[in-house]
Coordinates of C-alpha atoms and ligand atoms in Angstrom, one line a residue:
M1 CA 50.8 -17.0 -28.1
L2 CA 48.7 -19.9 -27.3
A3 CA 48.2 -18.7 -23.8
K4 CA 47.2 -15.2 -25.1
T5 CA 44.7 -16.5 -27.6
F6 CA 43.1 -18.6 -24.8
A7 CA 42.9 -15.6 -22.6
L8 CA 41.1 -13.5 -25.2
V9 CA 38.6 -16.4 -25.9
S10 CA 37.7 -16.6 -22.3
L11 CA 37.5 -12.9 -21.9
A12 CA 35.2 -12.6 -24.9
A13 CA 33.1 -15.5 -23.3
L14 CA 32.8 -13.4 -20.2
C15 CA 31.6 -10.5 -22.1
L16 CA 28.9 -12.3 -23.9
A17 CA 27.1 -14.0 -21.2
H18 CA 27.6 -14.9 -17.6
N19 CA 25.2 -17.0 -15.7
T20 CA 25.1 -16.0 -12.0
G21 CA 22.8 -18.6 -10.9
N22 CA 21.0 -16.4 -8.6
G23 CA 17.8 -16.4 -10.4
G24 CA 18.9 -13.4 -12.5
G25 CA 19.7 -15.5 -15.5
F26 CA 22.4 -14.1 -17.9
K27 CA 24.3 -11.0 -17.1
K28 CA 26.3 -8.8 -19.3
T29 CA 29.7 -7.6 -18.0
C30 CA 30.6 -3.9 -18.1
E31 CA 34.1 -2.8 -17.2
V32 CA 34.7 0.6 -16.0
S33 CA 37.9 2.2 -17.4
A34 CA 40.0 4.8 -15.4
K35 CA 41.5 8.0 -16.8
G36 CA 44.3 8.2 -14.7
A37 CA 46.5 11.2 -13.8
G38 CA 44.1 12.3 -11.2
Q39 CA 41.3 12.9 -13.6
D40 CA 37.6 12.7 -12.6
D41 CA 36.2 9.2 -13.2
G42 CA 32.8 10.0 -11.7
P43 CA 31.2 10.7 -15.0
T44 CA 32.4 7.4 -16.5
I45 CA 31.2 5.5 -13.4
N46 CA 27.8 7.0 -13.6
S47 CA 27.4 6.4 -17.4
V48 CA 28.5 2.7 -17.0
F49 CA 25.8 2.2 -14.2
K50 CA 23.1 3.8 -16.4
K51 CA 24.1 1.7 -19.4
C52 CA 24.3 -1.5 -17.4
S53 CA 21.5 -0.9 -14.8
R54 CA 19.8 -4.2 -15.5
N55 CA 20.9 -7.8 -15.4
S56 CA 24.6 -6.7 -15.4
K57 CA 27.8 -7.1 -13.6
I58 CA 29.8 -3.9 -13.3
V59 CA 33.5 -4.3 -12.6
L60 CA 35.4 -1.6 -10.8
D61 CA 39.0 -3.0 -10.7
K62 CA 40.9 0.2 -11.2
Y63 CA 42.1 3.1 -9.1
Y64 CA 39.2 5.7 -9.7
V65 CA 39.4 9.3 -8.6
V66 CA 35.9 10.6 -8.1
D67 CA 35.0 14.4 -8.0
T68 CA 31.5 14.1 -9.2
L69 CA 28.4 12.9 -7.3
L70 CA 27.7 9.2 -7.8
K71 CA 24.0 8.6 -8.4
T72 CA 23.5 5.0 -9.6
E73 CA 19.8 4.6 -9.3
G74 CA 17.2 2.3 -10.8
L75 CA 19.5 -0.8 -10.6
D76 CA 17.8 -4.1 -11.2
N77 CA 19.7 -7.5 -10.7
V78 CA 23.2 -5.9 -10.7
E79 CA 26.5 -7.2 -9.4
I80 CA 29.1 -4.8 -8.6
E81 CA 32.7 -6.2 -8.4
L82 CA 34.7 -3.5 -6.5
S83 CA 38.1 -4.9 -6.5
G84 CA 39.9 -1.6 -7.3
T85 CA 39.7 1.6 -5.3
V86 CA 37.1 4.5 -5.4
Q87 CA 38.8 7.5 -3.9
Y88 CA 36.8 10.8 -3.5
T89 CA 38.7 14.0 -3.9
P90 CA 39.1 16.1 -0.8
D91 CA 37.6 19.1 -2.7
I92 CA 35.5 20.8 0.1
A93 CA 34.4 23.7 -2.1
K94 CA 33.1 21.3 -4.9
W95 CA 31.6 18.6 -2.8
S96 CA 29.8 20.7 -0.2
P97 CA 27.2 21.9 -2.6
Q98 CA 27.2 18.9 -5.0
S99 CA 27.0 16.0 -2.5
L100 CA 23.3 14.7 -2.4
Y101 CA 21.3 16.1 0.6
L102 CA 19.4 13.4 2.5
V103 CA 17.5 15.5 5.0
Y104 CA 18.0 13.3 8.1
Q105 CA 20.3 15.2 10.4
N106 CA 21.3 17.1 7.2
A107 CA 23.4 14.2 6.1
T108 CA 24.7 14.2 2.5
T109 CA 26.4 11.6 0.4
F110 CA 29.2 11.0 -2.3
W111 CA 27.4 7.8 -3.5
F112 CA 23.8 7.2 -3.6
L113 CA 23.2 3.5 -4.5
S114 CA 19.6 2.6 -5.4
G115 CA 17.5 -0.3 -6.9
N116 CA 16.5 -3.8 -6.3
N117 CA 18.7 -7.0 -6.1
I118 CA 22.2 -5.4 -5.8
H119 CA 25.3 -7.3 -4.9
M120 CA 28.5 -5.5 -4.2
Y121 CA 31.7 -7.5 -3.4
G122 CA 35.3 -7.8 -4.4
G123 CA 37.7 -6.9 -1.8
G124 CA 38.4 -3.2 -2.9
T125 CA 38.4 -0.1 -1.1
I126 CA 36.2 3.1 -0.8
D127 CA 38.5 6.0 0.4
G128 CA 36.7 9.1 1.7
N129 CA 40.0 11.1 2.1
G130 CA 38.7 12.4 5.3
Q131 CA 41.8 13.8 6.8
V132 CA 41.3 17.2 5.0
W133 CA 37.7 17.3 6.2
W134 CA 38.6 16.3 9.8
D135 CA 41.4 18.9 9.9
T136 CA 39.0 21.6 8.4
L137 CA 36.4 20.8 10.9
N138 CA 38.8 20.9 13.8
N139 CA 40.2 24.3 12.8
T140 CA 37.0 26.1 11.7
H141 CA 34.4 24.4 13.9
N142 CA 32.3 24.7 10.9
S143 CA 30.3 21.4 11.2
G144 CA 27.3 22.6 9.3
T145 CA 24.5 21.3 11.4
A146 CA 25.3 17.6 12.0
G147 CA 26.8 16.3 8.6
G148 CA 25.7 18.8 6.0
S149 CA 23.1 21.5 5.6
S150 CA 25.7 24.1 4.8
T151 CA 26.7 24.3 1.2
T152 CA 30.3 25.6 2.1
F153 CA 31.0 22.6 4.4
A154 CA 29.1 19.4 4.3
R155 CA 30.9 16.3 5.0
P156 CA 29.5 13.6 2.7
I157 CA 29.0 9.8 3.3
P158 CA 31.0 7.5 1.2
L159 CA 28.3 5.0 0.5
T160 CA 24.6 5.2 1.1
V161 CA 22.1 2.4 0.2
G162 CA 19.0 4.4 -0.3
N163 CA 15.6 3.6 -1.5
A164 CA 16.8 0.1 -2.2
T165 CA 15.6 -3.5 -1.7
N166 CA 17.5 -6.7 -1.4
V167 CA 21.1 -5.6 -1.2
V168 CA 24.2 -7.5 -0.1
I169 CA 27.4 -5.5 0.3
E170 CA 30.4 -7.7 1.2
N171 CA 34.2 -7.9 1.3
I172 CA 34.9 -4.2 1.2
H173 CA 37.3 -1.8 2.9
E174 CA 36.3 1.7 3.8
I175 CA 38.8 4.1 4.9
S176 CA 39.0 7.6 6.1
S177 CA 35.4 8.7 6.0
P178 CA 34.7 12.4 6.6
F179 CA 31.4 11.6 8.3
W180 CA 29.3 8.3 8.8
N181 CA 30.7 5.5 6.8
N182 CA 27.5 3.8 5.7
F183 CA 24.0 5.0 5.6
V184 CA 21.1 2.7 5.1
Y185 CA 18.3 5.0 4.1
Q186 CA 14.8 4.2 3.3
S187 CA 15.7 0.6 2.4
K188 CA 14.6 -2.9 2.9
N189 CA 16.5 -6.1 3.1
V190 CA 20.0 -5.0 3.3
T191 CA 23.0 -7.1 4.5
Y192 CA 26.6 -6.0 5.1
K193 CA 29.2 -8.7 5.9
N194 CA 33.0 -8.7 6.1
I195 CA 33.4 -5.0 5.9
N196 CA 36.5 -3.4 7.2
I197 CA 36.1 0.2 8.4
R198 CA 39.0 2.4 9.5
A199 CA 38.5 5.9 10.3
V200 CA 41.8 7.0 12.0
S201 CA 43.2 10.5 12.0
Y202 CA 47.0 11.1 11.5
S203 CA 46.7 14.5 13.1
S204 CA 45.4 15.7 16.4
S205 CA 42.0 16.3 14.8
P206 CA 39.3 13.9 15.8
T207 CA 37.6 11.8 13.2
A208 CA 34.1 13.5 14.2
N209 CA 30.8 11.6 13.5
S210 CA 32.7 8.5 11.9
D211 CA 29.9 6.1 12.7
G212 CA 30.3 2.7 11.2
W213 CA 26.7 2.4 10.2
D214 CA 23.5 4.6 10.6
I215 CA 20.3 3.0 9.9
Y216 CA 17.2 5.1 9.1
R217 CA 13.6 4.3 8.0
S218 CA 14.8 0.9 7.1
D219 CA 13.6 -2.6 7.7
H220 CA 15.4 -6.1 7.8
V221 CA 19.0 -4.9 8.0
T222 CA 21.8 -7.0 8.9
V223 CA 25.4 -6.0 9.7
R224 CA 27.9 -8.9 10.5
D225 CA 31.4 -10.2 10.6
S226 CA 33.0 -6.8 10.5
V227 CA 35.7 -4.8 11.9
V228 CA 35.3 -1.2 12.8
E229 CA 38.1 1.3 14.0
N230 CA 36.6 4.6 14.5
D231 CA 35.7 7.4 17.0
D232 CA 31.8 7.3 17.0
D233 CA 29.1 4.8 17.1
C234 CA 30.1 1.3 15.7
V235 CA 26.5 0.8 14.6
S236 CA 23.6 3.2 15.3
F237 CA 19.9 2.7 14.9
K238 CA 18.1 5.9 14.0
P239 CA 14.5 6.5 13.7
N240 CA 12.5 3.7 12.3
S241 CA 15.0 0.9 12.3
T242 CA 13.1 -2.4 12.6
N243 CA 14.2 -6.1 12.4
I244 CA 17.9 -5.5 12.7
I245 CA 20.6 -8.2 13.2
V246 CA 24.1 -7.1 14.2
A247 CA 26.5 -10.0 14.8
N248 CA 30.2 -10.8 15.1
M249 CA 31.5 -7.4 15.3
W250 CA 35.0 -6.2 16.5
C251 CA 34.6 -2.5 17.3
N252 CA 37.8 -0.4 18.6
G253 CA 37.8 3.2 19.9
S254 CA 33.9 3.7 19.1
H255 CA 31.0 5.0 20.9
G256 CA 29.2 1.7 21.1
I257 CA 26.3 -0.1 19.5
S258 CA 23.6 2.5 20.0
V259 CA 19.9 2.8 19.8
G260 CA 19.2 6.5 18.9
S261 CA 19.4 9.2 19.4
L262 CA 15.5 9.2 19.2
G263 CA 12.8 11.5 20.2
Q264 CA 14.8 14.6 19.3
Y265 CA 11.9 16.4 17.3
A266 CA 8.5 17.3 18.9
G267 CA 5.6 16.0 16.8
E268 CA 7.7 13.2 15.3
T269 CA 7.2 9.5 16.0
D270 CA 10.5 7.4 16.2
I271 CA 10.3 3.6 16.4
V272 CA 13.2 1.2 16.9
E273 CA 12.1 -2.4 17.4
D274 CA 13.0 -6.0 16.9
V275 CA 16.9 -5.6 17.3
Y276 CA 19.2 -8.6 17.9
V277 CA 22.8 -7.7 18.7
S278 CA 25.1 -10.6 19.5
N279 CA 28.9 -11.7 19.8
I280 CA 30.4 -8.2 20.0
T281 CA 33.8 -7.3 21.1
M282 CA 33.9 -3.6 22.1
M283 CA 37.3 -2.2 22.9
N284 CA 38.6 1.2 24.2
A285 CA 35.1 2.6 23.6
Q286 CA 33.0 5.4 25.3
N287 CA 29.9 3.1 25.4
G288 CA 29.1 -0.6 25.0
A289 CA 25.3 -1.4 24.7
R290 CA 23.6 2.0 24.6
I291 CA 20.1 3.4 24.2
K292 CA 19.8 7.2 24.0
V293 CA 16.5 9.1 24.0
F294 CA 15.8 12.7 24.5
G295 CA 13.7 13.9 27.3
G296 CA 10.3 15.6 26.8
N297 CA 9.7 19.3 26.0
P298 CA 6.7 21.6 26.4
S299 CA 7.3 23.3 22.9
P300 CA 5.4 21.7 20.1
T301 CA 8.2 22.8 17.8
S302 CA 11.1 21.6 20.0
T303 CA 14.2 20.1 18.2
V304 CA 15.9 19.2 21.4
G305 CA 13.5 16.6 22.7
G306 CA 9.7 16.1 22.9
G307 CA 9.4 13.5 20.1
S308 CA 7.2 10.3 20.9
G309 CA 7.5 6.7 19.8
H310 CA 9.0 3.6 21.3
V311 CA 12.0 1.4 21.6
R312 CA 10.9 -2.4 22.0
N313 CA 12.3 -5.9 21.9
I314 CA 16.1 -5.2 21.9
T315 CA 18.6 -7.7 22.8
F316 CA 22.3 -7.5 23.5
K317 CA 23.8 -10.9 23.8
D318 CA 27.4 -12.1 24.4
F319 CA 28.7 -8.7 24.5
Y320 CA 32.3 -8.4 25.5
V321 CA 33.6 -5.0 26.8
K322 CA 37.3 -4.0 27.3
N323 CA 38.3 -0.6 28.6
V324 CA 34.8 0.9 28.1
D325 CA 33.6 3.9 30.0
N326 CA 29.8 3.0 30.1
P327 CA 29.6 -0.7 29.1
V328 CA 25.7 -0.7 29.6
L329 CA 23.8 2.5 29.2
I330 CA 20.2 3.7 29.0
D331 CA 19.7 7.5 29.0
Q332 CA 16.3 8.7 28.6
C333 CA 17.2 12.4 29.2
Y334 CA 19.8 12.4 26.4
S335 CA 21.1 16.0 25.5
T336 CA 18.3 17.3 27.7
D337 CA 18.5 19.7 30.5
A338 CA 18.1 17.9 33.6
T339 CA 15.4 20.2 35.1
V340 CA 13.4 20.2 31.8
C341 CA 13.6 16.4 31.8
A342 CA 12.4 16.1 35.4
Q343 CA 9.3 18.2 34.6
Y344 CA 8.8 16.8 31.1
P345 CA 9.8 13.1 31.1
S346 CA 10.4 11.5 27.6
N347 CA 7.3 10.6 25.5
L348 CA 9.2 7.9 23.9
S349 CA 8.9 4.7 25.8
I350 CA 11.5 2.0 26.3
S351 CA 10.6 -1.5 26.9
D352 CA 11.6 -5.2 26.5
V353 CA 15.3 -4.7 26.6
H354 CA 17.5 -7.7 27.4
Y355 CA 21.1 -8.0 28.3
I356 CA 22.5 -11.4 28.3
N357 CA 26.1 -12.1 29.1
V358 CA 27.6 -8.7 28.9
H359 CA 31.0 -9.3 30.4
G360 CA 34.5 -7.8 30.6
T361 CA 36.0 -4.5 32.1
S362 CA 34.9 -0.9 32.3
S363 CA 37.6 1.9 31.9
G364 CA 36.9 3.5 35.3
A365 CA 35.9 6.9 33.8
E366 CA 32.7 6.5 35.7
G367 CA 34.5 5.3 38.8
S368 CA 33.0 1.8 39.8
V369 CA 29.7 2.3 37.8
V370 CA 29.5 -0.4 35.2
V371 CA 25.8 -0.2 34.4
D372 CA 23.7 3.0 34.3
L373 CA 19.9 2.5 33.3
E374 CA 18.3 5.9 33.8
C375 CA 14.7 6.5 32.5
S376 CA 12.9 9.7 32.9
D377 CA 9.5 7.9 32.1
Q378 CA 9.3 4.4 33.7
C379 CA 11.0 1.7 31.5
Q380 CA 9.4 -1.6 31.6
D381 CA 10.6 -5.3 31.2
I382 CA 14.4 -4.5 31.2
T383 CA 16.3 -7.6 32.0
A384 CA 19.8 -8.8 32.6
K385 CA 21.4 -12.1 33.2
G386 CA 25.0 -13.4 33.1
T387 CA 26.3 -9.7 33.7
K388 CA 29.9 -9.7 34.7
I389 CA 31.7 -6.4 34.4
S390 CA 34.5 -5.3 36.5
P391 CA 35.7 -1.7 37.1
P392 CA 39.5 -1.3 37.2
N393 CA 39.1 -0.5 40.9
G394 CA 37.0 -1.6 43.7
T395 CA 33.4 -3.3 43.5
A396 CA 31.1 -2.7 40.6
T397 CA 28.1 -0.4 41.0
Y398 CA 24.9 -0.4 39.0
I399 CA 22.7 2.6 38.7
C400 CA 19.0 2.4 38.1
K401 CA 16.3 4.9 37.9
N402 CA 12.7 4.4 36.9
I403 CA 13.2 0.8 36.0
A404 CA 10.1 -1.2 36.7
S405 CA 11.6 -4.6 36.6
T406 CA 14.6 -4.5 38.9
S407 CA 13.9 -8.0 40.2
Q408 CA 14.7 -9.2 36.5
L409 CA 18.1 -7.7 36.7
D410 CA 21.0 -10.0 38.0
F411 CA 22.6 -7.1 40.0
N412 CA 21.5 -4.8 42.8
C413 CA 20.7 -1.4 41.9
T414 CA 21.7 1.9 43.4
A415 CA 19.7 5.1 42.9
P416 CA 21.7 7.9 41.1
S417 CA 23.3 10.6 43.3
T418 CA 21.2 13.6 43.2
A419 CA 24.0 16.1 43.4
Ligands
LIG1 C1 20.0 21.4 9.1 O1 20.6 22.8 8.9 C2 19.8 23.7 9.1 C3 20.5 25.1 8.7 O2 21.8 24.9 9.2 C4 19.4 23.8 10.5 O3 18.3 25.0 10.7 C5 18.4 22.6 10.8 O4 18.2 22.5 12.2 C6 19.4 21.3 10.5 N1 18.4 20.1 10.5 C7 18.8 19.1 11.2 C8 17.8 18.0 11.1 O5 19.8 19.1 11.9
LIG2 C1 13.7 8.2 -2.2 O1 12.3 8.0 -2.2 C2 11.5 8.9 -1.7 C3 10.1 8.4 -1.6 O2 9.8 7.6 -2.6 C4 11.6 10.1 -2.7 O3 10.7 11.2 -2.3 C5 13.0 10.6 -2.7 O4 13.1 11.6 -3.8 C6 13.9 9.5 -3.1 N1 15.2 10.0 -2.8 C7 16.2 10.0 -3.8 C8 17.6 10.5 -3.3 O5 16.1 9.4 -4.9
LIG3 C1 16.8 -10.4 0.6 O1 17.9 -10.0 -0.3 C2 18.6 -11.1 -0.8 C3 19.7 -10.6 -1.7 O2 19.2 -10.0 -2.7 C4 17.6 -12.2 -1.5 O3 18.5 -13.3 -1.7 C5 16.6 -12.5 -0.5 O4 15.5 -13.4 -1.0 C6 15.8 -11.4 0.0 N1 14.9 -11.6 1.1 C7 13.7 -11.3 1.0 C8 12.7 -11.8 2.1 O5 13.2 -10.9 0.2
LIG4 C1 42.7 20.9 16.3 O1 42.4 21.9 17.3 C2 43.1 21.9 18.4 C3 42.3 22.9 19.3 O2 41.4 23.8 18.7 C4 44.5 22.5 18.0 O3 45.2 22.7 19.2 C5 45.1 21.5 17.1 O4 46.4 22.0 16.7 C6 44.2 21.3 15.8 N1 44.8 20.2 15.1 C7 45.1 20.3 13.8 C8 45.6 19.1 13.2 O5 45.1 21.3 13.3
LIG5 C1 32.2 -13.8 17.3 O1 32.8 -12.9 16.5 C2 34.2 -13.2 16.3 C3 34.6 -11.9 15.4 O2 34.5 -10.9 16.2 C4 34.4 -14.4 15.3 O3 35.7 -14.6 15.1 C5 33.8 -15.5 16.1 O4 33.9 -16.8 15.3 C6 32.4 -15.2 16.3 N1 31.8 -16.3 17.4 C7 30.7 -17.1 17.0 C8 30.2 -17.9 17.9 O5 30.1 -16.8 15.9
LIG6 C1 42.6 0.2 19.2 O1 42.4 1.7 19.1 C2 43.5 2.2 20.0 C3 43.1 3.6 20.1 O2 41.9 3.8 20.6 C4 44.8 1.9 19.4 O3 45.9 2.5 20.1 C5 45.0 0.4 19.3 O4 46.1 0.0 18.7 C6 43.8 -0.3 18.6 N1 44.0 -1.7 18.9 C7 44.0 -2.6 17.8 C8 44.2 -4.0 18.2 O5 43.9 -2.2 16.7
LIG7 C1 8.2 6.0 11.8 O1 7.1 5.0 11.7 C2 5.9 5.5 12.2 C3 4.7 4.4 12.0 O2 4.8 4.0 10.7 C4 5.4 6.8 11.5 O3 4.2 7.4 11.9 C5 6.6 7.9 11.7 O4 6.2 9.0 11.0 C6 7.9 7.2 11.2 N1 9.0 8.2 11.7 C7 9.9 8.6 10.8 C8 11.0 9.5 11.4 O5 10.1 8.2 9.7
LIG8 C1 12.4 -9.4 18.6 O1 13.3 -9.1 17.7 C2 14.0 -10.3 17.0 C3 15.1 -9.7 16.2 O2 14.5 -9.1 15.0 C4 13.0 -11.3 16.5 O3 13.7 -12.3 16.0 C5 12.0 -11.7 17.3 O4 11.2 -12.4 16.8 C6 11.2 -10.6 18.0 N1 10.4 -11.0 19.0 C7 9.1 -10.6 19.0 C8 8.5 -11.1 20.3 O5 8.7 -9.8 18.3
LIG9 C1 3.8 13.6 26.4 O1 3.8 13.1 27.8 C2 3.0 13.9 28.5 C3 3.1 13.3 30.0 O2 4.4 13.3 30.2 C4 1.6 13.9 28.1 O3 0.8 14.9 28.8 C5 1.5 14.4 26.6 O4 0.3 14.4 26.0 C6 2.5 13.7 25.8 N1 2.4 14.0 24.5 C7 2.5 13.4 23.3 C8 2.5 14.1 22.1 O5 2.4 12.1 23.5
LIG10 C1 43.0 2.5 40.7 O1 43.5 2.8 42.0 C2 44.9 3.0 42.1 C3 45.4 3.2 43.6 O2 44.2 3.8 44.3 C4 45.0 4.3 41.4 O3 46.5 4.6 41.4 C5 44.6 4.2 39.9 O4 44.6 5.5 39.2 C6 43.1 3.7 39.9 N1 42.8 3.5 38.5 C7 41.6 3.9 37.8 C8 41.5 3.5 36.5 O5 40.9 4.7 38.5
LIG11 C1 21.6 -8.1 46.5 O1 21.4 -7.6 47.8 C2 20.9 -8.7 48.6 C3 20.6 -8.0 49.9 O2 21.7 -7.3 50.5 C4 21.9 -9.8 48.5 O3 21.4 -10.9 49.4 C5 22.0 -10.3 47.2 O4 23.1 -11.3 47.2 C6 22.5 -9.2 46.3 N1 22.5 -9.7 45.0 C7 23.7 -9.6 44.2 C8 23.3 -10.1 42.7 O5 24.6 -9.0 44.4

C-alpha cells in the first residue's frame, strides 16, 4: 500500500514537470497508449505528437501497430522515449498510396519526423515488417522506380528525419525495413548513435535496397557506434551531403560505405564534400570504401548520367575489410555504357580523396584486384597510405585509370585491361 502511494506520487510528479537540463526548461510528459488486438495506433501517435509538439517528452513504451502514415512535424524541443516497438503493417495496398512521397529516387516513408531540437532514444524497436515486401518484390519484380513512384507498390522507409534541425537519434533497433532504413532528408545537424540495424530475409528473396542510411541535401550529419546487417549500402552519401562523420561502424553483408551514386541527372549539380569515415569494420561485403559517379551524356535531359558537381575532401581512415569483393573502389562511369563514357567523360569531378590504413582481405571475387580507381575524367589528389589488403590467392593488384596523383599512392598501379 505504501509502495503504491509512493509510485503514484512520483508518477504525478513526472507528469507535472520534468527538467531535462538541456536548455529546454520544463517538459510535460505525454504517454502514448496502445489499442492492442492488432488495431491501428497511427492516429493516436499522430495526435499525441500534435498535442505535445513543444517542450514535451513523448513516451512510446508499448507495442504499437501502425497502419497510418506518421507525420510528426513542427516539433520543437521534444524528447521521444521509444522503449516499446513501432511495427508497420505489411499492408502493401494501403501503404503504397498513403506513404509520404519524397521525390528523390521516388522514395517514400512510413514516418516523417520533422522539427527542431528532437531527441529520440530508449532501446526500442522500429519494425518495418519487410519480409512481405521483399517477397512481393522478388516475385513480381515490381520495384516501382527505385523505392516508390508507383502507388501500387512503393516500399516505404521506416524513419525519415526530414526538414529538421538539431536532432539526435540513439539506442534504437531497426529491423526488417522494406527499403532504406534511415533517410536524412533536407536536414541540418543530425546525429545517430548506437543504432542496431538488421534487414535479413528469411526466404530466398533478397532484402533489396536495404541501405542503413541515405543522406540527401543535408549538412552536418554524424552516424556512429552502430551495427548494420543488410544487403545494400551501409551508409550512402547522396547528392548534397556535406560535413559528414561516420565512425565506429560494424557492417556485415553490405555494399559498403558509399559516396553516390551521383551525376545521374543531366542539368543537376550534385555535391558531396567534407566527409570523414573512420574505424570501420566491413565484412562479407560487395564494396568497402566506394565512390560511384555516372559518366557524361550528350543529352540535356539524360537520366543515365551527364550531371555535374564535385566530390571533394573525403577521408576513409582505419578501414578494416574482411571478405570484401572491392575493398577500395572509385567508378566514374557508374552504370554508364563504356563507349558512351569514353566519349563523354563524367562532368562531376572527384578530388582530395584520402585512404589511410585500409587493411584486411578481399574475397577474391575480382581475382587479385584489391584496389580499383577508375576515373573517366581525371581525378586529382587521390592519396593512399598504410594500404595492406590481401587477396585470398596470389599477389595483390591495384588498378588505376586517370589518377593524376599516382605518386601519392603507396602501391604500384596497373592499367585496367582493355578487353
Ligand atoms: C519515378 O517514377 C517515375 C514513374 O515510374 C519515373 O518516370 C521516374 O523516372 C522516377 N524518378 C526517379 C528519380 O527515379
Ligand atoms: C520540406 O521543406 C520543403 C522546402 O521548405 C517543402 O517544399 C516541403 O514540402 C517539405 N516537405 C515536407 C514533407 O514537409
Ligand atoms: C546540434 O544539435 C545538438 C542536439 O540538439 C545541439 O546540442 C547542438 O548544439 C547543435 N549544434 C549546433 C552547431 O547547432
Ligand atoms: C525469388 O525469386 C526466385 C527467382 O525469380 C525464385 O526462384 C524464388 O523462389 C523466389 N523466392 C521466394 C521466397 O518467393
Ligand atoms: C572502433 O569501432 C568499434 C566498433 O566497431 C569499437 O568497439 C571500438 O572501440 C572503436 N575504436 C575506437 C578507437 O574508437
Ligand atoms: C554476417 O553475415 C553473414 C551473411 O552474409 C552471416 O552468415 C554471418 O553469420 C554474419 N556474421 C555475424 C558475425 O553476424
Ligand atoms: C546542390 O547544391 C548546389 C549548390 O548549392 C545546388 O546548385 C544544387 O542544385 C544542389 N543539388 C541538389 C540535388 O540539391
Ligand atoms: C575536410 O572534411 C573534414 C570532415 O568534415 C573537415 O573536418 C575538414 O575541415 C575538411 N577539410 C577542409 C580543408 O575543408
Ligand atoms: C561536360 O563536359 C564536357 C567536356 O567533357 C564539356 O564540353 C561540357 O560543357 C560539360 N557540360 C557541363 C554542363 O558542364
Ligand atoms: C585459391 O586458389 C586455390 C588453388 O588454386 C583454389 O582452389 C581456390 O578456389 C582459390 N580461391 C579463391 C577465393 O580464388
Ligand atoms: C613499385 O615498383 C617499383 C619499381 O618496380 C619498386 O621499386 C617499388 O618497390 C614498388 N612499390 C611498391 C609499393 O610495391
